[in-house]
PDB file of C-alpha atoms in Angstrom:
ATOM      1  CA  UNK V1320     -22.338 -24.928 -21.214  1.00 69.00           C
ATOM      2  CA  UNK V1321     -23.375 -21.398 -22.070  1.00 80.00           C
ATOM      3  CA  UNK V1322     -22.787 -18.466 -19.751  1.00 80.00           C
ATOM      4  CA  UNK V1323     -26.550 -18.158 -19.192  1.00 81.00           C
ATOM      5  CA  UNK V1324     -26.741 -21.827 -18.170  1.00 84.00           C
ATOM      6  CA  UNK V1325     -23.797 -21.377 -15.815  1.00 82.00           C
ATOM      7  CA  UNK V1326     -25.335 -18.272 -14.257  1.00 76.00           C
ATOM      8  CA  UNK V1327     -28.635 -20.117 -13.761  1.00 81.00           C
ATOM      9  CA  UNK V1328     -26.890 -23.095 -12.145  1.00 83.00           C
ATOM     10  CA  UNK V1329     -24.935 -20.794  -9.847  1.00 79.00           C
ATOM     11  CA  UNK V1330     -28.270 -19.337  -8.677  1.00 78.00           C
ATOM     12  CA  UNK V1331     -30.144 -22.643  -8.345  1.00 80.00           C
ATOM     13  CA  UNK V1332     -27.523 -25.026  -6.982  1.00 84.00           C
ATOM     14  CA  UNK V1333     -25.416 -24.825  -3.865  1.00 83.00           C
ATOM     15  CA  UNK V1334     -22.124 -24.479  -5.745  1.00 88.00           C
ATOM     16  CA  UNK V1335     -19.283 -23.367  -3.495  1.00 89.00           C
ATOM     17  CA  UNK V1336     -16.284 -23.508  -5.837  1.00 92.00           C
ATOM     18  CA  UNK V1337     -15.784 -22.404  -9.396  1.00 91.00           C
ATOM     19  CA  UNK V1338     -12.691 -23.137 -11.479  1.00 93.00           C
ATOM     20  CA  UNK V1339     -12.059 -20.885 -14.451  1.00 93.00           C
ATOM     21  CA  UNK V1340      -9.402 -20.318 -17.051  1.00 92.00           C
ATOM     22  CA  UNK V1341      -7.931 -16.880 -17.598  1.00 93.00           C
ATOM     23  CA  UNK V1342      -7.303 -16.747 -21.344  1.00 91.00           C
ATOM     24  CA  UNK V1343     -10.279 -16.939 -23.682  1.00 91.00           C
ATOM     25  CA  UNK V1344     -12.568 -16.950 -20.659  1.00 92.00           C
ATOM     26  CA  UNK V1345     -11.935 -13.946 -18.404  1.00 95.00           C
ATOM     27  CA  UNK V1346      -9.783 -12.088 -20.930  1.00 95.00           C
ATOM     28  CA  UNK V1347      -9.157 -12.198 -24.641  1.00 95.00           C
ATOM     29  CA  UNK V1348      -6.264 -10.854 -26.682  1.00 95.00           C
ATOM     30  CA  UNK V1349      -6.335  -8.627 -29.743  1.00 94.00           C
ATOM     31  CA  UNK V1350      -3.275 -10.471 -31.110  1.00 96.00           C
ATOM     32  CA  UNK V1351      -1.770 -13.956 -31.364  1.00 92.00           C
ATOM     33  CA  UNK V1352       0.044 -15.092 -28.165  1.00 89.00           C
ATOM     34  CA  UNK V1353       3.391 -15.202 -30.006  1.00 93.00           C
ATOM     35  CA  UNK V1354       3.016 -11.531 -30.848  1.00 96.00           C
ATOM     36  CA  UNK V1355       2.829 -10.776 -27.111  1.00 96.00           C
ATOM     37  CA  UNK V1356       6.288 -12.308 -26.712  1.00 96.00           C
ATOM     38  CA  UNK V1357       7.547 -10.069 -29.524  1.00 97.00           C
ATOM     39  CA  UNK V1358       6.184  -7.081 -27.609  1.00 98.00           C
ATOM     40  CA  UNK V1359       8.000  -8.430 -24.538  1.00 97.00           C
ATOM     41  CA  UNK V1360      11.236  -8.626 -26.551  1.00 98.00           C
ATOM     42  CA  UNK V1361      10.810  -5.059 -27.823  1.00 98.00           C
ATOM     43  CA  UNK V1362      10.214  -3.716 -24.311  1.00 98.00           C
ATOM     44  CA  UNK V1363      13.131  -5.663 -22.808  1.00 98.00           C
ATOM     45  CA  UNK V1364      15.481  -4.334 -25.493  1.00 98.00           C
ATOM     46  CA  UNK V1365      14.304  -0.780 -24.938  1.00 97.00           C
ATOM     47  CA  UNK V1366      14.417  -0.955 -21.122  1.00 96.00           C
ATOM     48  CA  UNK V1367      17.846  -2.585 -20.925  1.00 96.00           C
ATOM     49  CA  UNK V1368      19.405  -0.970 -23.981  1.00 96.00           C
ATOM     50  CA  UNK V1369      20.270  -4.355 -25.474  1.00 96.00           C
ATOM     51  CA  UNK V1370      22.054  -4.536 -28.815  1.00 95.00           C
ATOM     52  CA  UNK V1371      19.919  -7.332 -30.257  1.00 96.00           C
ATOM     53  CA  UNK V1372      16.932  -7.389 -32.584  1.00 98.00           C
ATOM     54  CA  UNK V1373      13.377  -8.129 -31.489  1.00 98.00           C
ATOM     55  CA  UNK V1374      13.406 -11.329 -33.535  1.00 98.00           C
ATOM     56  CA  UNK V1375      16.694 -12.469 -31.991  1.00 98.00           C
ATOM     57  CA  UNK V1376      15.425 -12.045 -28.422  1.00 98.00           C
ATOM     58  CA  UNK V1377      12.046 -13.559 -29.311  1.00 98.00           C
ATOM     59  CA  UNK V1378      13.734 -16.628 -30.810  1.00 98.00           C
ATOM     60  CA  UNK V1379      16.086 -16.975 -27.842  1.00 98.00           C
ATOM     61  CA  UNK V1380      12.978 -17.186 -25.656  1.00 97.00           C
ATOM     62  CA  UNK V1381      11.401 -19.739 -28.000  1.00 97.00           C
ATOM     63  CA  UNK V1382      14.580 -21.830 -28.187  1.00 98.00           C
ATOM     64  CA  UNK V1383      14.944 -21.707 -24.401  1.00 97.00           C
ATOM     65  CA  UNK V1384      11.411 -23.037 -24.023  1.00 96.00           C
ATOM     66  CA  UNK V1385      12.008 -25.866 -26.519  1.00 97.00           C
ATOM     67  CA  UNK V1386      15.261 -26.793 -24.776  1.00 98.00           C
ATOM     68  CA  UNK V1387      13.591 -26.896 -21.354  1.00 97.00           C
ATOM     69  CA  UNK V1388      10.724 -29.017 -22.700  1.00 96.00           C
ATOM     70  CA  UNK V1389      13.242 -31.659 -23.743  1.00 97.00           C
ATOM     71  CA  UNK V1390      15.516 -31.320 -20.723  1.00 97.00           C
ATOM     72  CA  UNK V1391      12.756 -31.396 -18.116  1.00 96.00           C
ATOM     73  CA  UNK V1392      10.461 -33.722 -20.100  1.00 96.00           C
ATOM     74  CA  UNK V1393       7.541 -31.368 -19.502  1.00 93.00           C
ATOM     75  CA  UNK V1394       5.013 -29.472 -21.545  1.00 89.00           C
ATOM     76  CA  UNK V1395       5.861 -25.817 -22.144  1.00 87.00           C
ATOM     77  CA  UNK V1396       3.213 -24.675 -19.667  1.00 85.00           C
ATOM     78  CA  UNK V1397       4.739 -26.881 -16.952  1.00 89.00           C
ATOM     79  CA  UNK V1398       8.149 -25.219 -17.081  1.00 93.00           C
ATOM     80  CA  UNK V1399       8.666 -23.087 -13.977  1.00 93.00           C
ATOM     81  CA  UNK V1400       8.728 -19.405 -14.869  1.00 93.00           C
ATOM     82  CA  UNK V1401      11.973 -18.810 -12.949  1.00 95.00           C
ATOM     83  CA  UNK V1402      13.611 -21.688 -14.804  1.00 96.00           C
ATOM     84  CA  UNK V1403      12.703 -20.086 -18.125  1.00 96.00           C
ATOM     85  CA  UNK V1404      14.011 -16.705 -16.954  1.00 97.00           C
ATOM     86  CA  UNK V1405      17.319 -18.267 -15.921  1.00 97.00           C
ATOM     87  CA  UNK V1406      17.707 -20.189 -19.176  1.00 98.00           C
ATOM     88  CA  UNK V1407      17.130 -17.081 -21.285  1.00 98.00           C
ATOM     89  CA  UNK V1408      19.531 -15.028 -19.185  1.00 98.00           C
ATOM     90  CA  UNK V1409      22.209 -17.766 -19.465  1.00 98.00           C
ATOM     91  CA  UNK V1410      21.905 -17.701 -23.236  1.00 98.00           C
ATOM     92  CA  UNK V1411      22.158 -13.915 -23.291  1.00 98.00           C
ATOM     93  CA  UNK V1412      25.269 -14.045 -21.101  1.00 98.00           C
ATOM     94  CA  UNK V1413      26.834 -16.722 -23.329  1.00 98.00           C
ATOM     95  CA  UNK V1414      26.111 -14.596 -26.407  1.00 97.00           C
ATOM     96  CA  UNK V1415      27.627 -11.584 -24.576  1.00 97.00           C
ATOM     97  CA  UNK V1416      24.400  -9.639 -24.950  1.00 97.00           C
ATOM     98  CA  UNK V1417      24.247  -9.070 -21.195  1.00 97.00           C
ATOM     99  CA  UNK V1418      26.948  -9.494 -18.581  1.00 97.00           C
ATOM    100  CA  UNK V1419      26.772 -11.629 -15.475  1.00 97.00           C
ATOM    101  CA  UNK V1420      26.416  -8.388 -13.499  1.00 96.00           C
ATOM    102  CA  UNK V1421      23.326  -7.476 -15.554  1.00 96.00           C
ATOM    103  CA  UNK V1422      21.592 -10.832 -15.005  1.00 97.00           C
ATOM    104  CA  UNK V1423      19.685  -9.676 -11.914  1.00 96.00           C
ATOM    105  CA  UNK V1424      18.447  -6.552 -13.726  1.00 96.00           C
ATOM    106  CA  UNK V1425      17.287  -8.732 -16.614  1.00 97.00           C
ATOM    107  CA  UNK V1426      15.447 -11.187 -14.357  1.00 95.00           C
ATOM    108  CA  UNK V1427      13.940  -8.425 -12.196  1.00 94.00           C
ATOM    109  CA  UNK V1428      12.535  -6.712 -15.276  1.00 97.00           C
ATOM    110  CA  UNK V1429      11.362  -9.901 -17.015  1.00 96.00           C
ATOM    111  CA  UNK V1430       8.008 -10.393 -15.267  1.00 94.00           C
ATOM    112  CA  UNK V1431       6.986  -6.742 -15.145  1.00 95.00           C
ATOM    113  CA  UNK V1432       7.613  -6.503 -18.889  1.00 97.00           C
ATOM    114  CA  UNK V1433       5.597  -9.688 -19.470  1.00 96.00           C
ATOM    115  CA  UNK V1434       2.756  -8.012 -17.540  1.00 96.00           C
ATOM    116  CA  UNK V1435       3.044  -4.830 -19.618  1.00 97.00           C
ATOM    117  CA  UNK V1436       3.138  -6.778 -22.879  1.00 97.00           C
ATOM    118  CA  UNK V1437       0.171  -8.949 -21.924  1.00 95.00           C
ATOM    119  CA  UNK V1438      -1.964  -6.158 -20.490  1.00 96.00           C
ATOM    120  CA  UNK V1439      -1.412  -4.016 -23.592  1.00 97.00           C
ATOM    121  CA  UNK V1440      -3.301  -6.499 -25.778  1.00 97.00           C
ATOM    122  CA  UNK V1441      -5.953  -7.866 -23.398  1.00 96.00           C
ATOM    123  CA  UNK V1442      -9.570  -6.972 -22.896  1.00 96.00           C
ATOM    124  CA  UNK V1443     -12.054  -8.322 -20.365  1.00 97.00           C
ATOM    125  CA  UNK V1444     -15.004 -10.523 -21.208  1.00 95.00           C
ATOM    126  CA  UNK V1445     -17.450  -8.412 -19.196  1.00 95.00           C
ATOM    127  CA  UNK V1446     -20.198 -11.055 -19.219  1.00 93.00           C
ATOM    128  CA  UNK V1447     -17.871 -13.626 -17.648  1.00 93.00           C
ATOM    129  CA  UNK V1448     -16.504 -11.084 -15.162  1.00 95.00           C
ATOM    130  CA  UNK V1449     -20.051 -10.131 -14.104  1.00 93.00           C
ATOM    131  CA  UNK V1450     -20.938 -13.793 -13.595  1.00 91.00           C
ATOM    132  CA  UNK V1451     -17.805 -14.316 -11.486  1.00 93.00           C
ATOM    133  CA  UNK V1452     -18.549 -11.196  -9.444  1.00 93.00           C
ATOM    134  CA  UNK V1453     -22.101 -12.427  -8.822  1.00 89.00           C
ATOM    135  CA  UNK V1454     -20.810 -15.838  -7.733  1.00 90.00           C
ATOM    136  CA  UNK V1455     -18.178 -14.347  -5.412  1.00 91.00           C
ATOM    137  CA  UNK V1456     -20.628 -11.839  -3.904  1.00 91.00           C
ATOM    138  CA  UNK V1457     -22.821 -14.793  -2.935  1.00 88.00           C
ATOM    139  CA  UNK V1458     -20.031 -16.537  -1.020  1.00 91.00           C
ATOM    140  CA  UNK V1459     -18.529 -18.590  -3.833  1.00 91.00           C
ATOM    141  CA  UNK V1460     -14.813 -19.241  -4.077  1.00 94.00           C
ATOM    142  CA  UNK V1461     -13.130 -18.857  -7.461  1.00 94.00           C
ATOM    143  CA  UNK V1462      -9.958 -20.632  -8.527  1.00 94.00           C
ATOM    144  CA  UNK V1463      -7.976 -19.496 -11.527  1.00 91.00           C
ATOM    145  CA  UNK V1464      -6.404 -22.235 -13.609  1.00 87.00           C
ATOM    146  CA  UNK V1465      -4.439 -21.812 -16.784  1.00 84.00           C
ATOM    147  CA  UNK V1466      -2.152 -23.470 -19.264  1.00 81.00           C
ATOM    148  CA  UNK V1467      -0.182 -20.234 -19.526  1.00 79.00           C
ATOM    149  CA  UNK V1468       3.580 -20.047 -18.977  1.00 75.00           C
ATOM    150  CA  UNK V1469       3.433 -17.291 -16.345  1.00 80.00           C
ATOM    151  CA  UNK V1470       3.874 -17.292 -12.603  1.00 84.00           C
ATOM    152  CA  UNK V1471       1.243 -16.810  -9.920  1.00 88.00           C
ATOM    153  CA  UNK V1472       2.461 -13.263  -9.341  1.00 91.00           C
ATOM    154  CA  UNK V1473       2.166 -12.499 -13.054  1.00 91.00           C
ATOM    155  CA  UNK V1474      -1.515 -13.480 -12.928  1.00 91.00           C
ATOM    156  CA  UNK V1475      -2.033 -11.447  -9.771  1.00 94.00           C
ATOM    157  CA  UNK V1476      -0.563  -8.390 -11.494  1.00 95.00           C
ATOM    158  CA  UNK V1477      -2.757  -8.912 -14.570  1.00 95.00           C
ATOM    159  CA  UNK V1478      -5.882  -9.313 -12.429  1.00 94.00           C
ATOM    160  CA  UNK V1479      -4.979  -6.112 -10.565  1.00 96.00           C
ATOM    161  CA  UNK V1480      -4.369  -4.325 -13.861  1.00 95.00           C
ATOM    162  CA  UNK V1481      -7.912  -5.226 -14.939  1.00 95.00           C
ATOM    163  CA  UNK V1482      -9.350  -4.290 -11.543  1.00 94.00           C
ATOM    164  CA  UNK V1483     -10.634  -7.793 -10.790  1.00 93.00           C
ATOM    165  CA  UNK V1484      -8.121  -9.116  -8.272  1.00 88.00           C
TER     166      UNK V1484
END
């Protein structure tokens, strides 16, 4: 369905709820999603002063995800965000890249750096945003759904960053 058709149906029908995806609907990225995780790795290294390369931290995140997929028998997008954070931090502790005392700092920084990495490469689809604003201003309720690995609070922070929370 085109955006014009959706907008027309929202006007003509008594639709009360609208479910929308975030990526490739409300926002788009200038880069491949894997590149965003490389940005995350770069920022984490810089913020924490880690002695590891961007590729090493990126691949630790990738390997942690693959391990959790097998262990939990879930798709990557079904892995709880906190579980992923803990798995990555365990691997960094085992590799003596961070200490057990630094684990909380690592986990506390993790999401805010994900937000910074994501928001640095995103741009709004203004036509979709305008349609959603129209729908909401007429009493509609919008639900965000996504097959993205992030937490609810990560999405809230990204929506706030874009001024559409």
